[in-house]
Amino acid sequence: MRRLSLQRRLVAASAVLALVVGGVFVAMILALSDMHDAREQEARSKEATASAFALQSLVLDIERNLRGYVFSGQNAFLPTYERSVRQLPTSLKKFEAVTQGEPRQGDQVKYLTSSIRLYEEDYASLVLQLAKEKSLGAAREAARQEGAFRINDIQKWFRKFHLTEAQLTEDRAQSADAKTTHAIELGVAGLSLSSALILLFGFYLARSIARPVREAAVGATELAQGDLSRRLSQSGPGEVGELTTAFNRMAESLQRAHEELAAQNKQLRESERLKSDLVNTVSHELRTPLSGVLGFTKLLLTREFDSESRRHYLGIVDAQARRLSDLINDFLDVRKIEEGRFERAQELVDVGVLLRDEATLYSLQSQHHELALDVPETPLPVLGSPDRLRQVIGNLFSNAIKYSPQGGRVEVSAGMQGDAVRVEVHDDGIGIPAEQQSRIFTKFFRADAAASGIPGTGLGLSVSRDIVESHGGHIGFVSTEGEGTTFFLELPGADGAADQLQRNPADRPKERTSQ
Amino acid sequence: MDNRKTILICDDEPALRELIRASLDEGYLFAEASDGLTALELAREVEPDIVVLDLMLPRLGGLEVLARLRADEHLRDVPVLVITAWNETREDVIAAGAAEFTSKPFDPDALKASIERLLEAA
């Protein structure tokens, strides 16, 4: 039903309506025609009765004048008699004509007409002749006997005829009344039915077209005013249903596009914010070493110092300039990673050695922190870039120290886990708030670090993750705010490489100095 | 009685502490702190004539150090010269209680002049 198009439904409904109205009219015309027939028959009955009375009075005229002449012998009766006899055939024919098609009267009519003809031919004319030419007495005798008999018989049949005809007229009048009533009833019923159907059709149009269309218009207005979650109820036949479906599809795609735009916008704003943070970070990170370089250079240029101080200050300038250079390298790393051109050396590296080297370096940087190493003497071999892996470990150590500003113990453990080398770095520092944990690998994201006065570029973890992943490994963390953080990383171990590392211990110092 | 002025230098970067020292003439006593909490402890201990304060400090930020100095009855009037690499405005820092504001990188001669002027005014 739902698949039937609205157009077809409307055509079908109109056809049904037309058929019903047509049928009603045909039935009404038939009923009117019946009624007309019945009225006609009724009129014919009346005509037959009138014709019968006329015939009867003519016959009685003939008899009365015949008797008058026979019994009085006066000729004055003759003209009337003769005129009546002349009129008789016409009257008979007329009577026969109007009673034709009256099967119920057929026999009576036949009997009556033949009786009347016989009365005129076999009796009346004979009696008159007898009276005129021979004996008035014999004629009187015949009139008295046979005439009376015949007239009585004719009168009797006329009465019968009148009775029957009255009955017929009565019946026909009743039938005509009934048919009239029937025609009126049929007309009223047909008109009512047609009106009801037209009303129904109107309701159907309003319900299935006007209402959904208005709803769609209201929905479109609300949609235009910004209510993108507006949907129409899936109703309406055929094309109207298609309209609501199309409307809902359009609203859905609008909403989706809008949400995508909003998400993109949010991302853009976030990225804008990060960039602006970066500008602050870079300016801060660069300004501190730059202050050292510029400050000492100016002092050396404008004041006199002994050679030992001069050398010392130049050393500081050199170290600060290197720090600047390292920072710039960090930024460049990010660029390289972003552009997908990150070089990766395929060297055999002992992660244990890297951990010990970096621990020595970082334990010198902070008097407040103790670095506790739990690293096996046996090699932890991986394939990759020693410089890059050193960068990752250095970053984890530096974070552990920076984010436990009250000082404390940083625990470093490492070992083989299956075929992989696993490293864990644990601190008892400030931890990472749960709501920020999903973002800490995001570039330039520094949690609350900037506000807490903790230095950094916000690049370390992002770069570290890219390095670890480019080595086929992964990096992660577990942290509770206020209790501390454990970072771990797993790198695929280099199969069968442990022996090689042990046989060539001379490689190890070379790695150590390669940064 | 030693009548040399005491200067408290608070910066987490040793090279910058050294630069500030080298910028000044001889004849001062120096106290140095590399984080905010140490800076406060030292300030209470030595009661310096002037504090040179970096705003980005571990453990306790420079602005918080400044606020606590201003709240301390013994240290309330000690002039504080703020050095920062951040983009704080001079107005904000002065409003927070600093006597002078210098941003990084700074000129050693200008720093020296500022410190001498603040010490004379005190």
Tab-separated table of N, CA and C in Angstrom, chain A residues 119-232:
chain	number	residue	atom	x	y	z
A	119	TYR	N	-75.501	-8.560	-29.165
A	119	TYR	CA	-76.735	-7.877	-28.759
A	119	TYR	C	-77.253	-6.997	-29.892
A	120	GLU	N	-76.325	-6.271	-30.507
A	120	GLU	CA	-76.741	-5.328	-31.569
A	120	GLU	C	-77.156	-6.075	-32.851
A	121	GLU	N	-76.285	-7.084	-33.234
A	121	GLU	CA	-76.537	-7.748	-34.529
A	121	GLU	C	-77.687	-8.756	-34.438
A	122	ASP	N	-77.582	-9.654	-33.389
A	122	ASP	CA	-78.542	-10.769	-33.324
A	122	ASP	C	-79.861	-10.384	-32.639
A	123	TYR	N	-79.873	-9.248	-31.922
A	123	TYR	CA	-81.094	-8.946	-31.191
A	123	TYR	C	-81.681	-7.592	-31.574
A	124	ALA	N	-80.901	-6.512	-31.291
A	124	ALA	CA	-81.487	-5.183	-31.433
A	124	ALA	C	-81.983	-4.904	-32.860
A	125	SER	N	-81.097	-5.179	-33.855
A	125	SER	CA	-81.496	-4.868	-35.242
A	125	SER	C	-82.656	-5.771	-35.687
A	126	LEU	N	-82.628	-7.065	-35.192
A	126	LEU	CA	-83.689	-8.005	-35.562
A	126	LEU	C	-85.020	-7.568	-34.946
A	127	VAL	N	-84.931	-7.144	-33.669
A	127	VAL	CA	-86.169	-6.743	-32.983
A	127	VAL	C	-86.779	-5.514	-33.660
A	128	LEU	N	-85.908	-4.562	-34.043
A	128	LEU	CA	-86.397	-3.351	-34.685
A	128	LEU	C	-87.071	-3.663	-36.017
A	129	GLN	N	-86.437	-4.543	-36.765
A	129	GLN	CA	-86.987	-4.958	-38.070
A	129	GLN	C	-88.362	-5.607	-37.867
A	130	LEU	N	-88.413	-6.481	-36.852
A	130	LEU	CA	-89.652	-7.194	-36.542
A	130	LEU	C	-90.751	-6.195	-36.198
A	131	ALA	N	-90.356	-5.223	-35.363
A	131	ALA	CA	-91.357	-4.253	-34.931
A	131	ALA	C	-91.827	-3.374	-36.090
A	132	LYS	N	-90.870	-3.024	-36.964
A	132	LYS	CA	-91.220	-2.167	-38.086
A	132	LYS	C	-92.071	-2.898	-39.106
A	133	GLU	N	-91.677	-4.133	-39.408
A	133	GLU	CA	-92.285	-4.773	-40.574
A	133	GLU	C	-93.374	-5.775	-40.210
A	134	LYS	N	-93.346	-6.445	-39.119
A	134	LYS	CA	-94.327	-7.513	-38.877
A	134	LYS	C	-95.169	-7.222	-37.657
A	135	SER	N	-94.699	-7.732	-36.487
A	135	SER	CA	-95.646	-7.633	-35.384
A	135	SER	C	-95.012	-6.925	-34.198
A	136	LEU	N	-95.614	-5.910	-33.737
A	136	LEU	CA	-95.135	-5.200	-32.559
A	136	LEU	C	-95.197	-6.092	-31.322
A	137	GLY	N	-96.219	-6.952	-31.337
A	137	GLY	CA	-96.395	-7.863	-30.178
A	137	GLY	C	-95.242	-8.804	-30.012
A	138	ALA	N	-94.820	-9.460	-31.142
A	138	ALA	CA	-93.688	-10.400	-31.071
A	138	ALA	C	-92.420	-9.670	-30.645
A	139	ALA	N	-92.307	-8.436	-31.204
A	139	ALA	CA	-91.106	-7.646	-30.862
A	139	ALA	C	-91.092	-7.321	-29.376
A	140	ARG	N	-92.323	-6.974	-28.871
A	140	ARG	CA	-92.387	-6.645	-27.426
A	140	ARG	C	-92.037	-7.857	-26.576
A	141	GLU	N	-92.502	-8.996	-27.044
A	141	GLU	CA	-92.234	-10.247	-26.313
A	141	GLU	C	-90.730	-10.516	-26.265
A	142	ALA	N	-90.079	-10.355	-27.428
A	142	ALA	CA	-88.636	-10.601	-27.531
A	142	ALA	C	-87.863	-9.624	-26.642
A	143	ALA	N	-88.346	-8.329	-26.705
A	143	ALA	CA	-87.654	-7.336	-25.897
A	143	ALA	C	-87.783	-7.639	-24.412
A	144	ARG	N	-88.999	-8.066	-24.093
A	144	ARG	CA	-89.257	-8.326	-22.676
A	144	ARG	C	-88.380	-9.489	-22.174
A	145	GLN	N	-88.216	-10.529	-23.049
A	145	GLN	CA	-87.515	-11.706	-22.588
A	145	GLN	C	-86.015	-11.647	-22.880
A	146	GLU	N	-85.704	-11.719	-24.184
A	146	GLU	CA	-84.297	-11.855	-24.581
A	146	GLU	C	-83.517	-10.573	-24.306
A	147	GLY	N	-84.219	-9.406	-24.636
A	147	GLY	CA	-83.529	-8.114	-24.416
A	147	GLY	C	-83.114	-7.957	-22.980
A	148	ALA	N	-84.099	-8.230	-22.074
A	148	ALA	CA	-83.773	-8.078	-20.658
A	148	ALA	C	-82.625	-8.992	-20.260
A	149	PHE	N	-82.663	-10.186	-20.773
A	149	PHE	CA	-81.633	-11.167	-20.421
A	149	PHE	C	-80.249	-10.693	-20.852
A	150	ARG	N	-80.245	-10.298	-22.170
A	150	ARG	CA	-78.939	-9.879	-22.719
A	150	ARG	C	-78.388	-8.654	-21.975
A	151	ILE	N	-79.283	-7.662	-21.773
A	151	ILE	CA	-78.813	-6.435	-21.107
A	151	ILE	C	-78.333	-6.746	-19.693
A	152	ASN	N	-79.098	-7.593	-19.006
A	152	ASN	CA	-78.660	-7.976	-17.657
A	152	ASN	C	-77.271	-8.586	-17.659
A	153	ASP	N	-77.095	-9.500	-18.659
A	153	ASP	CA	-75.780	-10.168	-18.749
A	153	ASP	C	-74.670	-9.138	-18.976
A	154	ILE	N	-74.959	-8.233	-19.960
A	154	ILE	CA	-73.940	-7.210	-20.281
A	154	ILE	C	-73.660	-6.346	-19.048
A	155	GLN	N	-74.731	-5.947	-18.372
A	155	GLN	CA	-74.570	-5.118	-17.163
A	155	GLN	C	-73.728	-5.824	-16.112
A	156	LYS	N	-74.061	-7.164	-15.991
A	156	LYS	CA	-73.314	-7.960	-14.999
A	156	LYS	C	-71.826	-7.936	-15.334
A	157	TRP	N	-71.471	-8.127	-16.608
A	157	TRP	CA	-70.050	-8.171	-17.008
A	157	TRP	C	-69.381	-6.807	-16.857
A	158	PHE	N	-70.206	-5.754	-17.162
A	158	PHE	CA	-69.653	-4.420	-16.929
A	158	PHE	C	-69.304	-4.221	-15.470
A	159	ARG	N	-70.170	-4.647	-14.577
A	159	ARG	CA	-69.890	-4.501	-13.132
A	159	ARG	C	-68.589	-5.221	-12.754
A	160	LYS	N	-68.509	-6.477	-13.337
A	160	LYS	CA	-67.295	-7.249	-13.074
A	160	LYS	C	-66.051	-6.491	-13.534
A	161	PHE	N	-66.235	-5.980	-14.808
A	161	PHE	CA	-65.099	-5.247	-15.377
A	161	PHE	C	-64.711	-4.054	-14.495
A	162	HIS	N	-65.735	-3.328	-14.048
A	162	HIS	CA	-65.448	-2.151	-13.225
A	162	HIS	C	-64.775	-2.523	-11.923
A	163	LEU	N	-65.241	-3.605	-11.336
A	163	LEU	CA	-64.638	-4.064	-10.074
A	163	LEU	C	-63.157	-4.361	-10.265
A	164	THR	N	-62.921	-5.192	-11.325
A	164	THR	CA	-61.532	-5.590	-11.580
A	164	THR	C	-60.672	-4.360	-11.867
A	165	GLU	N	-61.274	-3.456	-12.727
A	165	GLU	CA	-60.481	-2.291	-13.110
A	165	GLU	C	-60.198	-1.403	-11.908
A	166	ALA	N	-61.167	-1.265	-11.019
A	166	ALA	CA	-60.961	-0.467	-9.805
A	166	ALA	C	-59.833	-1.061	-8.982
A	167	GLN	N	-59.906	-2.411	-8.883
A	167	GLN	CA	-58.836	-3.097	-8.135
A	167	GLN	C	-57.481	-2.809	-8.763
A	168	LEU	N	-57.424	-2.932	-10.113
A	168	LEU	CA	-56.183	-2.713	-10.849
A	168	LEU	C	-55.679	-1.283	-10.617
A	169	THR	N	-56.609	-0.331	-10.743
A	169	THR	CA	-56.234	1.076	-10.565
A	169	THR	C	-55.649	1.297	-9.180
A	170	GLU	N	-56.370	0.688	-8.228
A	170	GLU	CA	-55.895	0.798	-6.845
A	170	GLU	C	-54.474	0.263	-6.718
A	171	ASP	N	-54.259	-0.965	-7.266
A	171	ASP	CA	-52.938	-1.594	-7.194
A	171	ASP	C	-51.893	-0.705	-7.848
A	172	ARG	N	-52.252	-0.210	-9.028
A	172	ARG	CA	-51.253	0.566	-9.772
A	172	ARG	C	-50.916	1.873	-9.062
A	173	ALA	N	-51.944	2.494	-8.501
A	173	ALA	CA	-51.681	3.724	-7.760
A	173	ALA	C	-50.726	3.442	-6.608
A	174	GLN	N	-51.005	2.319	-5.935
A	174	GLN	CA	-50.125	1.954	-4.810
A	174	GLN	C	-48.690	1.720	-5.285
A	175	SER	N	-48.605	0.964	-6.404
A	175	SER	CA	-47.281	0.653	-6.934
A	175	SER	C	-46.570	1.935	-7.351
A	176	ALA	N	-47.335	2.856	-7.983
A	176	ALA	CA	-46.707	4.117	-8.405
A	176	ALA	C	-46.223	4.907	-7.195
A	177	ASP	N	-47.061	4.921	-6.122
A	177	ASP	CA	-46.635	5.602	-4.892
A	177	ASP	C	-45.353	4.980	-4.349
A	178	ALA	N	-45.360	3.619	-4.323
A	178	ALA	CA	-44.201	2.908	-3.762
A	178	ALA	C	-42.954	3.236	-4.580
A	179	LYS	N	-43.152	3.269	-5.914
A	179	LYS	CA	-41.976	3.524	-6.755
A	179	LYS	C	-41.493	4.960	-6.582
A	180	THR	N	-42.425	5.891	-6.406
A	180	THR	CA	-42.029	7.276	-6.159
A	180	THR	C	-41.207	7.362	-4.879
A	181	THR	N	-41.764	6.749	-3.799
A	181	THR	CA	-41.042	6.735	-2.531
A	181	THR	C	-39.657	6.124	-2.713
A	182	HIS	N	-39.647	5.009	-3.464
A	182	HIS	CA	-38.377	4.315	-3.684
A	182	HIS	C	-37.375	5.236	-4.387
A	183	ALA	N	-37.881	5.955	-5.429
A	183	ALA	CA	-36.985	6.839	-6.186
A	183	ALA	C	-36.452	7.950	-5.285
A	184	ILE	N	-37.334	8.489	-4.449
A	184	ILE	CA	-36.884	9.561	-3.541
A	184	ILE	C	-35.854	9.036	-2.552
A	185	GLU	N	-36.168	7.839	-2.007
A	185	GLU	CA	-35.229	7.250	-1.038
A	185	GLU	C	-33.871	7.010	-1.674
A	186	LEU	N	-33.948	6.449	-2.892
A	186	LEU	CA	-32.710	6.146	-3.596
A	186	LEU	C	-31.909	7.430	-3.841
A	187	GLY	N	-32.630	8.503	-4.261
A	187	GLY	CA	-31.962	9.784	-4.509
A	187	GLY	C	-31.289	10.306	-3.260
A	188	VAL	N	-32.029	10.280	-2.144
A	188	VAL	CA	-31.466	10.792	-0.891
A	188	VAL	C	-30.251	9.974	-0.485
A	189	ALA	N	-30.422	8.616	-0.574
A	189	ALA	CA	-29.314	7.743	-0.169
A	189	ALA	C	-28.104	7.977	-1.057
A	190	GLY	N	-28.354	8.072	-2.386
A	190	GLY	CA	-27.243	8.272	-3.313
A	190	GLY	C	-26.537	9.588	-3.063
A	191	LEU	N	-27.316	10.644	-2.853
A	191	LEU	CA	-26.704	11.950	-2.596
A	191	LEU	C	-25.902	11.915	-1.304
A	192	SER	N	-26.485	11.252	-0.283
A	192	SER	CA	-25.771	11.162	0.995
A	192	SER	C	-24.453	10.419	0.812
A	193	LEU	N	-24.557	9.281	0.102
A	193	LEU	CA	-23.359	8.467	-0.088
A	193	LEU	C	-22.296	9.271	-0.846
A	194	SER	N	-22.739	9.970	-1.922
A	194	SER	CA	-21.777	10.753	-2.700
A	194	SER	C	-21.158	11.852	-1.843
A	195	SER	N	-22.017	12.548	-1.073
A	195	SER	CA	-21.498	13.603	-0.209
A	195	SER	C	-20.498	13.035	0.772
A	196	ALA	N	-20.857	11.876	1.376
A	196	ALA	CA	-19.963	11.256	2.354
A	196	ALA	C	-18.635	10.906	1.699
A	197	LEU	N	-18.728	10.346	0.482
A	197	LEU	CA	-17.489	9.973	-0.207
A	197	LEU	C	-16.636	11.196	-0.518
A	198	ILE	N	-17.296	12.289	-0.955
A	198	ILE	CA	-16.539	13.513	-1.273
A	198	ILE	C	-15.873	14.059	-0.015
A	199	LEU	N	-16.651	14.020	1.103
A	199	LEU	CA	-16.089	14.459	2.378
A	199	LEU	C	-14.870	13.611	2.751
A	200	LEU	N	-15.057	12.278	2.627
A	200	LEU	CA	-13.968	11.348	2.949
A	200	LEU	C	-12.738	11.652	2.101
A	201	PHE	N	-13.001	11.884	0.817
A	201	PHE	CA	-11.923	12.176	-0.104
A	201	PHE	C	-11.198	13.455	0.335
A	202	GLY	N	-11.991	14.455	0.724
A	202	GLY	CA	-11.406	15.702	1.220
A	202	GLY	C	-10.566	15.468	2.453
A	203	PHE	N	-11.127	14.673	3.393
A	203	PHE	CA	-10.376	14.353	4.607
A	203	PHE	C	-9.071	13.660	4.267
A	204	TYR	N	-9.200	12.720	3.324
A	204	TYR	CA	-8.008	11.964	2.914
A	204	TYR	C	-6.961	12.913	2.347
A	205	LEU	N	-7.398	13.846	1.473
A	205	LEU	CA	-6.450	14.806	0.894
A	205	LEU	C	-5.790	15.624	2.000
A	206	ALA	N	-6.644	16.111	2.941
A	206	ALA	CA	-6.108	16.961	4.005
A	206	ALA	C	-5.117	16.178	4.865
A	207	ARG	N	-5.552	14.943	5.219
A	207	ARG	CA	-4.714	14.136	6.112
A	207	ARG	C	-3.406	13.741	5.459
A	208	SER	N	-3.504	13.257	4.232
A	208	SER	CA	-2.336	12.618	3.642
A	208	SER	C	-1.476	13.584	2.856
A	209	ILE	N	-2.013	14.750	2.516
A	209	ILE	CA	-1.186	15.688	1.731
A	209	ILE	C	-1.014	17.004	2.470
A	210	ALA	N	-2.149	17.657	2.751
A	210	ALA	CA	-2.045	19.005	3.315
A	210	ALA	C	-1.301	18.981	4.646
A	211	ARG	N	-1.675	18.024	5.540
A	211	ARG	CA	-1.051	18.032	6.865
A	211	ARG	C	0.444	17.741	6.803
A	212	PRO	N	0.850	16.631	6.122
A	212	PRO	CA	2.301	16.385	6.029
A	212	PRO	C	3.049	17.527	5.354
A	213	VAL	N	2.421	18.135	4.338
A	213	VAL	CA	3.119	19.227	3.643
A	213	VAL	C	3.283	20.414	4.580
A	214	ARG	N	2.223	20.702	5.366
A	214	ARG	CA	2.349	21.809	6.304
A	214	ARG	C	3.409	21.496	7.356
A	215	GLU	N	3.394	20.227	7.816
A	215	GLU	CA	4.400	19.817	8.803
A	215	GLU	C	5.810	19.987	8.235
A	216	ALA	N	5.949	19.628	6.954
A	216	ALA	CA	7.257	19.774	6.312
A	216	ALA	C	7.655	21.238	6.245
A	217	ALA	N	6.658	22.103	5.963
A	217	ALA	CA	6.966	23.535	5.883
A	217	ALA	C	7.417	24.056	7.240
A	218	VAL	N	6.669	23.660	8.298
A	218	VAL	CA	7.033	24.093	9.654
A	218	VAL	C	8.424	23.568	10.001
A	219	GLY	N	8.653	22.269	9.662
A	219	GLY	CA	9.962	21.658	9.942
A	219	GLY	C	11.068	22.404	9.228
A	220	ALA	N	10.822	22.761	7.966
A	220	ALA	CA	11.863	23.455	7.190
A	220	ALA	C	12.174	24.809	7.811
A	221	THR	N	11.105	25.481	8.291
A	221	THR	CA	11.328	26.781	8.934
A	221	THR	C	12.180	26.625	10.180
A	222	GLU	N	11.817	25.611	10.999
A	222	GLU	CA	12.585	25.409	12.232
A	222	GLU	C	14.025	25.045	11.926
A	223	LEU	N	14.174	24.211	10.871
A	223	LEU	CA	15.518	23.817	10.453
A	223	LEU	C	16.317	25.046	10.051
A	224	ALA	N	15.644	25.927	9.280
A	224	ALA	CA	16.325	27.132	8.809
A	224	ALA	C	16.705	28.025	9.980
A	225	GLN	N	15.891	27.952	11.060
A	225	GLN	CA	16.196	28.794	12.218
A	225	GLN	C	17.275	28.192	13.088
A	226	GLY	N	17.771	27.007	12.683
A	226	GLY	CA	18.948	26.478	13.381
A	226	GLY	C	18.728	25.206	14.169
A	227	ASP	N	17.456	24.722	14.224
A	227	ASP	CA	17.219	23.472	14.954
A	227	ASP	C	17.540	22.304	14.024
A	228	LEU	N	18.807	21.920	13.979
A	228	LEU	CA	19.241	20.913	13.001
A	228	LEU	C	18.831	19.508	13.406
A	229	SER	N	18.336	19.345	14.644
A	229	SER	CA	17.933	18.000	15.059
A	229	SER	C	16.480	17.746	14.662
A	230	ARG	N	15.838	18.737	13.984
A	230	ARG	CA	14.429	18.609	13.605
A	230	ARG	C	14.256	17.500	12.577
A	231	ARG	N	13.295	16.562	12.880
A	231	ARG	CA	12.963	15.516	11.900
A	231	ARG	C	11.448	15.463	11.748
A	232	LEU	N	10.983	14.985	10.595
A	232	LEU	CA	9.548	14.810	10.388
A	232	LEU	C	9.190	13.370	10.711
